[in-house]
Amino acid sequence: MTVRNIVILTGAGVSAESGVATFRGPGGLWEGHRVEDVCTPEALAHDPELVHRFYDERREKLAGVMPNAAHLALARLDREWSGGLLLVTQNVDDLHERAGSTRLLHMHGELKSALCAACGVRAAWEDSLPPETECPNCGTPALRPDIVFFGEMPYQMERIERALGEADLFVSIGTSGAVYPAAGFVQTARYHGAATLELNLDPSAGSLWFGESRMGPAGALVPIWIEEVLAGA
Ligand code: NAD
Ligand code: ZN
């Protein structure tokens, strides 16, 4: 089959070799916290200091990490692939853009962005973000981390669904397949006739849906796969 349109989904595993902890690390914790304590609207309402501080720490840590071979190879594909390409990341770090990817969207938000709970504006954000910071657009002291929490709607779902409908190839990299709706993208892509490939350290919850699965670290597997795609293999 000739591949023209590619959709790629990445998760925390693609940034693991850069030194960014994955979601469900040892004991099912994210950087020492239960996911429900830092990743839900209820947590934000109940303990805004803790939730804001958690994402402040994650944002600060970005300064000390670098894109790895997987991010760089994906950026090379972005530059050299003349067909359709959409890189959908669940990651909230900025390593894909720092590597040079441009045909990219962050479906779960971004650490370097703030969201106004009052007017909905999203503003680029580099510094710490204490609770009750004033919105640059409407002035309400309602800025929060621009992170899609459990129970909230991910960004740009319509654009993602459209791209999946047109994809000839869907590739999932470094994601556990545990978080919906992203975990269901493989089924949508298959339904529309795309070939499907998974690159992950170990079999994910959705492995059986993929036409092909390759197991290993993203930093090794992704450059090899991209070499193959660009060579037309
Ligand atoms: P996850 O932590 O649930 O799963 C990570 C997957 O990557 C696992 O299946 C693991 O086996 C695999 N993995 C680990 N190291 C790898 C490597 N070197 N190479 C390839 N695969 C590797 O992550 P997820 O599925 O992305 O979970 C979802 C949520 O976690 C997302 O919503 C995301 O916003 C959030 N999150 C983001 C970051 C980040 O921005 N870097 C970090 C942690 C969590
Ligand atoms: Zn506002």
PDB file of N, CA, C and O and ligand atoms in Angstrom, residues 11-17 20-24 30 90-93 108 174-177 179 199-202 204 216-219, ligand 1:
ATOM      1  N   GLY A  11       3.203   9.459  23.446  1.00  0.00           N
ATOM      2  CA  GLY A  11       2.893   9.562  24.866  1.00  0.00           C
ATOM      3  C   GLY A  11       4.166   9.749  25.672  1.00  0.00           C
ATOM      4  O   GLY A  11       5.260   9.931  25.104  1.00  0.00           O
ATOM      5  N   ALA A  12       4.020   9.648  26.961  1.00  0.00           N
ATOM      6  CA  ALA A  12       5.119   9.962  27.878  1.00  0.00           C
ATOM      7  C   ALA A  12       6.376   9.147  27.590  1.00  0.00           C
ATOM      8  O   ALA A  12       7.492   9.607  27.852  1.00  0.00           O
ATOM      9  N   GLY A  13       6.223   7.941  27.025  1.00  0.00           N
ATOM     10  CA  GLY A  13       7.383   7.094  26.741  1.00  0.00           C
ATOM     11  C   GLY A  13       8.363   7.727  25.767  1.00  0.00           C
ATOM     12  O   GLY A  13       9.563   7.416  25.797  1.00  0.00           O
ATOM     13  N   VAL A  14       7.901   8.617  24.893  1.00  0.00           N
ATOM     14  CA  VAL A  14       8.802   9.231  23.913  1.00  0.00           C
ATOM     15  C   VAL A  14       9.748  10.223  24.604  1.00  0.00           C
ATOM     16  O   VAL A  14      10.851  10.485  24.115  1.00  0.00           O
ATOM     17  N   SER A  15       9.337  10.738  25.763  1.00  0.00           N
ATOM     18  CA  SER A  15      10.187  11.684  26.501  1.00  0.00           C
ATOM     19  C   SER A  15      10.960  11.023  27.633  1.00  0.00           C
ATOM     20  O   SER A  15      11.762  11.681  28.301  1.00  0.00           O
ATOM     21  N   ALA A  16      10.730   9.731  27.862  1.00  0.00           N
ATOM     22  CA  ALA A  16      11.362   9.053  29.007  1.00  0.00           C
ATOM     23  C   ALA A  16      12.887   9.113  28.923  1.00  0.00           C
ATOM     24  O   ALA A  16      13.569   9.374  29.925  1.00  0.00           O
ATOM     25  N   GLU A  17      13.436   8.902  27.711  1.00  0.00           N
ATOM     26  CA  GLU A  17      14.898   8.901  27.573  1.00  0.00           C
ATOM     27  C   GLU A  17      15.501  10.307  27.670  1.00  0.00           C
ATOM     28  O   GLU A  17      16.715  10.465  27.741  1.00  0.00           O
ATOM     29  N   VAL A  20      12.329  12.761  31.418  1.00  0.00           N
ATOM     30  CA  VAL A  20      11.016  13.208  31.901  1.00  0.00           C
ATOM     31  C   VAL A  20      10.260  11.951  32.352  1.00  0.00           C
ATOM     32  O   VAL A  20      10.105  11.014  31.561  1.00  0.00           O
ATOM     33  N   ALA A  21       9.818  11.937  33.600  1.00  0.00           N
ATOM     34  CA  ALA A  21       9.158  10.740  34.131  1.00  0.00           C
ATOM     35  C   ALA A  21       7.859  10.460  33.399  1.00  0.00           C
ATOM     36  O   ALA A  21       7.147  11.385  33.010  1.00  0.00           O
ATOM     37  N   THR A  22       7.552   9.172  33.204  1.00  0.00           N
ATOM     38  CA  THR A  22       6.274   8.813  32.593  1.00  0.00           C
ATOM     39  C   THR A  22       5.167   8.953  33.639  1.00  0.00           C
ATOM     40  O   THR A  22       5.420   9.231  34.811  1.00  0.00           O
ATOM     41  N   PHE A  23       3.963   8.743  33.168  1.00  0.00           N
ATOM     42  CA  PHE A  23       2.779   8.982  33.990  1.00  0.00           C
ATOM     43  C   PHE A  23       2.697   7.995  35.132  1.00  0.00           C
ATOM     44  O   PHE A  23       2.561   8.351  36.286  1.00  0.00           O
ATOM     45  N   ARG A  24       2.714   6.733  34.755  1.00  0.00           N
ATOM     46  CA  ARG A  24       2.528   5.687  35.763  1.00  0.00           C
ATOM     47  C   ARG A  24       3.880   5.073  36.076  1.00  0.00           C
ATOM     48  O   ARG A  24       4.211   4.012  35.587  1.00  0.00           O
ATOM     49  N   TRP A  30       2.700   9.598  39.544  1.00  0.00           N
ATOM     50  CA  TRP A  30       3.340  10.543  38.621  1.00  0.00           C
ATOM     51  C   TRP A  30       4.162  11.494  39.483  1.00  0.00           C
ATOM     52  O   TRP A  30       3.597  12.289  40.222  1.00  0.00           O
ATOM     53  N   GLN A  90       0.253  13.416  23.438  1.00  0.00           N
ATOM     54  CA  GLN A  90      -0.425  13.522  24.737  1.00  0.00           C
ATOM     55  C   GLN A  90       0.485  14.229  25.723  1.00  0.00           C
ATOM     56  O   GLN A  90       0.085  14.511  26.848  1.00  0.00           O
ATOM     57  N   ASN A  91       1.727  14.471  25.300  1.00  0.00           N
ATOM     58  CA  ASN A  91       2.690  15.046  26.226  1.00  0.00           C
ATOM     59  C   ASN A  91       2.440  16.536  26.413  1.00  0.00           C
ATOM     60  O   ASN A  91       2.051  17.245  25.486  1.00  0.00           O
ATOM     61  N   VAL A  92       2.746  16.980  27.612  1.00  0.00           N
ATOM     62  CA  VAL A  92       2.578  18.394  27.936  1.00  0.00           C
ATOM     63  C   VAL A  92       3.930  19.101  27.961  1.00  0.00           C
ATOM     64  O   VAL A  92       3.987  20.311  28.162  1.00  0.00           O
ATOM     65  N   ASP A  93       5.013  18.330  27.743  1.00  0.00           N
ATOM     66  CA  ASP A  93       6.332  18.966  27.621  1.00  0.00           C
ATOM     67  C   ASP A  93       6.452  19.589  26.222  1.00  0.00           C
ATOM     68  O   ASP A  93       5.566  19.435  25.378  1.00  0.00           O
ATOM     69  N   HIS A 108      -3.512  17.169  25.086  1.00  0.00           N
ATOM     70  CA  HIS A 108      -3.740  17.250  26.535  1.00  0.00           C
ATOM     71  C   HIS A 108      -3.194  18.536  27.148  1.00  0.00           C
ATOM     72  O   HIS A 108      -2.961  18.599  28.351  1.00  0.00           O
ATOM     73  N   GLY A 174       5.259   5.092  22.467  1.00  0.00           N
ATOM     74  CA  GLY A 174       5.493   5.394  23.884  1.00  0.00           C
ATOM     75  C   GLY A 174       4.270   5.789  24.668  1.00  0.00           C
ATOM     76  O   GLY A 174       4.316   6.698  25.493  1.00  0.00           O
ATOM     77  N   THR A 175       3.175   5.101  24.400  1.00  0.00           N
ATOM     78  CA  THR A 175       1.976   5.396  25.183  1.00  0.00           C
ATOM     79  C   THR A 175       1.367   4.100  25.692  1.00  0.00           C
ATOM     80  O   THR A 175       1.398   3.076  25.015  1.00  0.00           O
ATOM     81  N   SER A 176       0.822   4.158  26.913  1.00  0.00           N
ATOM     82  CA  SER A 176       0.356   2.939  27.578  1.00  0.00           C
ATOM     83  C   SER A 176      -0.982   2.453  27.044  1.00  0.00           C
ATOM     84  O   SER A 176      -1.398   1.348  27.342  1.00  0.00           O
ATOM     85  N   GLY A 177      -1.673   3.303  26.273  1.00  0.00           N
ATOM     86  CA  GLY A 177      -2.983   2.893  25.758  1.00  0.00           C
ATOM     87  C   GLY A 177      -4.024   2.780  26.855  1.00  0.00           C
ATOM     88  O   GLY A 177      -5.027   2.085  26.718  1.00  0.00           O
ATOM     89  N   VAL A 179      -5.263   5.736  28.470  1.00  0.00           N
ATOM     90  CA  VAL A 179      -6.007   6.990  28.605  1.00  0.00           C
ATOM     91  C   VAL A 179      -6.841   7.236  27.334  1.00  0.00           C
ATOM     92  O   VAL A 179      -6.289   7.360  26.242  1.00  0.00           O
ATOM     93  N   LEU A 199       5.079   1.348  18.525  1.00  0.00           N
ATOM     94  CA  LEU A 199       6.464   1.316  19.003  1.00  0.00           C
ATOM     95  C   LEU A 199       6.411   1.629  20.486  1.00  0.00           C
ATOM     96  O   LEU A 199       6.036   2.738  20.881  1.00  0.00           O
ATOM     97  N   ASN A 200       6.752   0.682  21.320  1.00  0.00           N
ATOM     98  CA  ASN A 200       6.637   0.899  22.772  1.00  0.00           C
ATOM     99  C   ASN A 200       7.633   0.012  23.503  1.00  0.00           C
ATOM    100  O   ASN A 200       8.089  -0.999  22.967  1.00  0.00           O
ATOM    101  N   LEU A 201       7.949   0.398  24.726  1.00  0.00           N
ATOM    102  CA  LEU A 201       8.927  -0.381  25.499  1.00  0.00           C
ATOM    103  C   LEU A 201       8.401  -1.780  25.782  1.00  0.00           C
ATOM    104  O   LEU A 201       9.142  -2.751  25.734  1.00  0.00           O
ATOM    105  N   ASP A 202       7.130  -1.855  26.104  1.00  0.00           N
ATOM    106  CA  ASP A 202       6.518  -3.161  26.352  1.00  0.00           C
ATOM    107  C   ASP A 202       5.090  -3.134  25.821  1.00  0.00           C
ATOM    108  O   ASP A 202       4.567  -2.051  25.539  1.00  0.00           O
ATOM    109  N   SER A 204       1.386  -2.566  25.153  1.00  0.00           N
ATOM    110  CA  SER A 204       0.460  -1.655  25.825  1.00  0.00           C
ATOM    111  C   SER A 204      -0.905  -2.318  25.954  1.00  0.00           C
ATOM    112  O   SER A 204      -1.134  -3.407  25.429  1.00  0.00           O
ATOM    113  N   GLY A 216      10.725  -1.865  22.303  1.00  0.00           N
ATOM    114  CA  GLY A 216      12.074  -1.378  22.606  1.00  0.00           C
ATOM    115  C   GLY A 216      11.998   0.094  22.946  1.00  0.00           C
ATOM    116  O   GLY A 216      10.913   0.687  22.921  1.00  0.00           O
ATOM    117  N   PRO A 217      13.138   0.705  23.269  1.00  0.00           N
ATOM    118  CA  PRO A 217      13.135   2.134  23.602  1.00  0.00           C
ATOM    119  C   PRO A 217      12.893   2.994  22.362  1.00  0.00           C
ATOM    120  O   PRO A 217      13.419   2.700  21.277  1.00  0.00           O
ATOM    121  N   ALA A 218      12.113   4.054  22.539  1.00  0.00           N
ATOM    122  CA  ALA A 218      11.766   4.933  21.421  1.00  0.00           C
ATOM    123  C   ALA A 218      13.012   5.504  20.744  1.00  0.00           C
ATOM    124  O   ALA A 218      13.050   5.640  19.517  1.00  0.00           O
ATOM    125  N   GLY A 219      14.028   5.836  21.533  1.00  0.00           N
ATOM    126  CA  GLY A 219      15.245   6.449  20.977  1.00  0.00           C
ATOM    127  C   GLY A 219      15.944   5.546  19.968  1.00  0.00           C
ATOM    128  O   GLY A 219      16.655   6.026  19.082  1.00  0.00           O
TER     129      GLY A 219
HETATM  130  P1  NAD B   1       2.090   6.449  30.412  1.00  0.00           P
HETATM  131  O1  NAD B   1       3.110   6.873  31.427  1.00  0.00           O
HETATM  132  O2  NAD B   1       0.785   5.957  30.862  1.00  0.00           O
HETATM  133  O3  NAD B   1       2.755   5.317  29.511  1.00  0.00           O
HETATM  134  C1  NAD B   1       4.040   5.448  28.998  1.00  0.00           C
HETATM  135  C2  NAD B   1       4.317   4.271  28.080  1.00  0.00           C
HETATM  136  O4  NAD B   1       5.601   4.471  27.522  1.00  0.00           O
HETATM  137  C3  NAD B   1       4.337   2.920  28.784  1.00  0.00           C
HETATM  138  O5  NAD B   1       3.581   1.979  28.015  1.00  0.00           O
HETATM  139  C4  NAD B   1       5.811   2.541  28.812  1.00  0.00           C
HETATM  140  O6  NAD B   1       6.024   1.154  28.634  1.00  0.00           O
HETATM  141  C5  NAD B   1       6.337   3.278  27.605  1.00  0.00           C
HETATM  142  N1  NAD B   1       7.746   3.654  27.702  1.00  0.00           N
HETATM  143  C6  NAD B   1       8.474   3.959  28.800  1.00  0.00           C
HETATM  144  N2  NAD B   1       9.729   4.280  28.463  1.00  0.00           N
HETATM  145  C7  NAD B   1       9.808   4.150  27.114  1.00  0.00           C
HETATM  146  C8  NAD B   1      10.841   4.343  26.162  1.00  0.00           C
HETATM  147  N3  NAD B   1      12.067   4.695  26.515  1.00  0.00           N
HETATM  148  N4  NAD B   1      10.549   4.130  24.861  1.00  0.00           N
HETATM  149  C9  NAD B   1       9.302   3.746  24.457  1.00  0.00           C
HETATM  150  N5  NAD B   1       8.293   3.541  25.311  1.00  0.00           N
HETATM  151  C10 NAD B   1       8.538   3.758  26.620  1.00  0.00           C
HETATM  152  O7  NAD B   1       1.976   7.647  29.409  1.00  0.00           O
HETATM  153  P2  NAD B   1       0.824   8.082  28.422  1.00  0.00           P
HETATM  154  O8  NAD B   1       0.242   6.886  27.747  1.00  0.00           O
HETATM  155  O9  NAD B   1       1.362   9.204  27.612  1.00  0.00           O
HETATM  156  O10 NAD B   1      -0.250   8.590  29.493  1.00  0.00           O
HETATM  157  C11 NAD B   1      -0.916   9.545  29.525  1.00  0.00           C
HETATM  158  C12 NAD B   1      -0.778  10.898  30.227  1.00  0.00           C
HETATM  159  O11 NAD B   1       0.391  11.267  30.913  1.00  0.00           O
HETATM  160  C13 NAD B   1      -0.877  11.903  29.142  1.00  0.00           C
HETATM  161  O12 NAD B   1      -2.143  12.448  29.222  1.00  0.00           O
HETATM  162  C14 NAD B   1       0.164  12.972  29.396  1.00  0.00           C
HETATM  163  O13 NAD B   1      -0.417  14.253  29.317  1.00  0.00           O
HETATM  164  C15 NAD B   1       0.652  12.691  30.765  1.00  0.00           C
HETATM  165  N6  NAD B   1       2.095  12.833  30.956  1.00  0.00           N
HETATM  166  C16 NAD B   1       2.867  13.585  30.118  1.00  0.00           C
HETATM  167  C17 NAD B   1       4.255  13.637  30.279  1.00  0.00           C
HETATM  168  C18 NAD B   1       5.084  14.475  29.355  1.00  0.00           C
HETATM  169  O14 NAD B   1       4.612  15.493  28.858  1.00  0.00           O
HETATM  170  N7  NAD B   1       6.335  14.084  29.058  1.00  0.00           N
HETATM  171  C19 NAD B   1       4.859  12.917  31.308  1.00  0.00           C
HETATM  172  C20 NAD B   1       4.044  12.149  32.140  1.00  0.00           C
HETATM  173  C21 NAD B   1       2.660  12.126  31.949  1.00  0.00           C
END
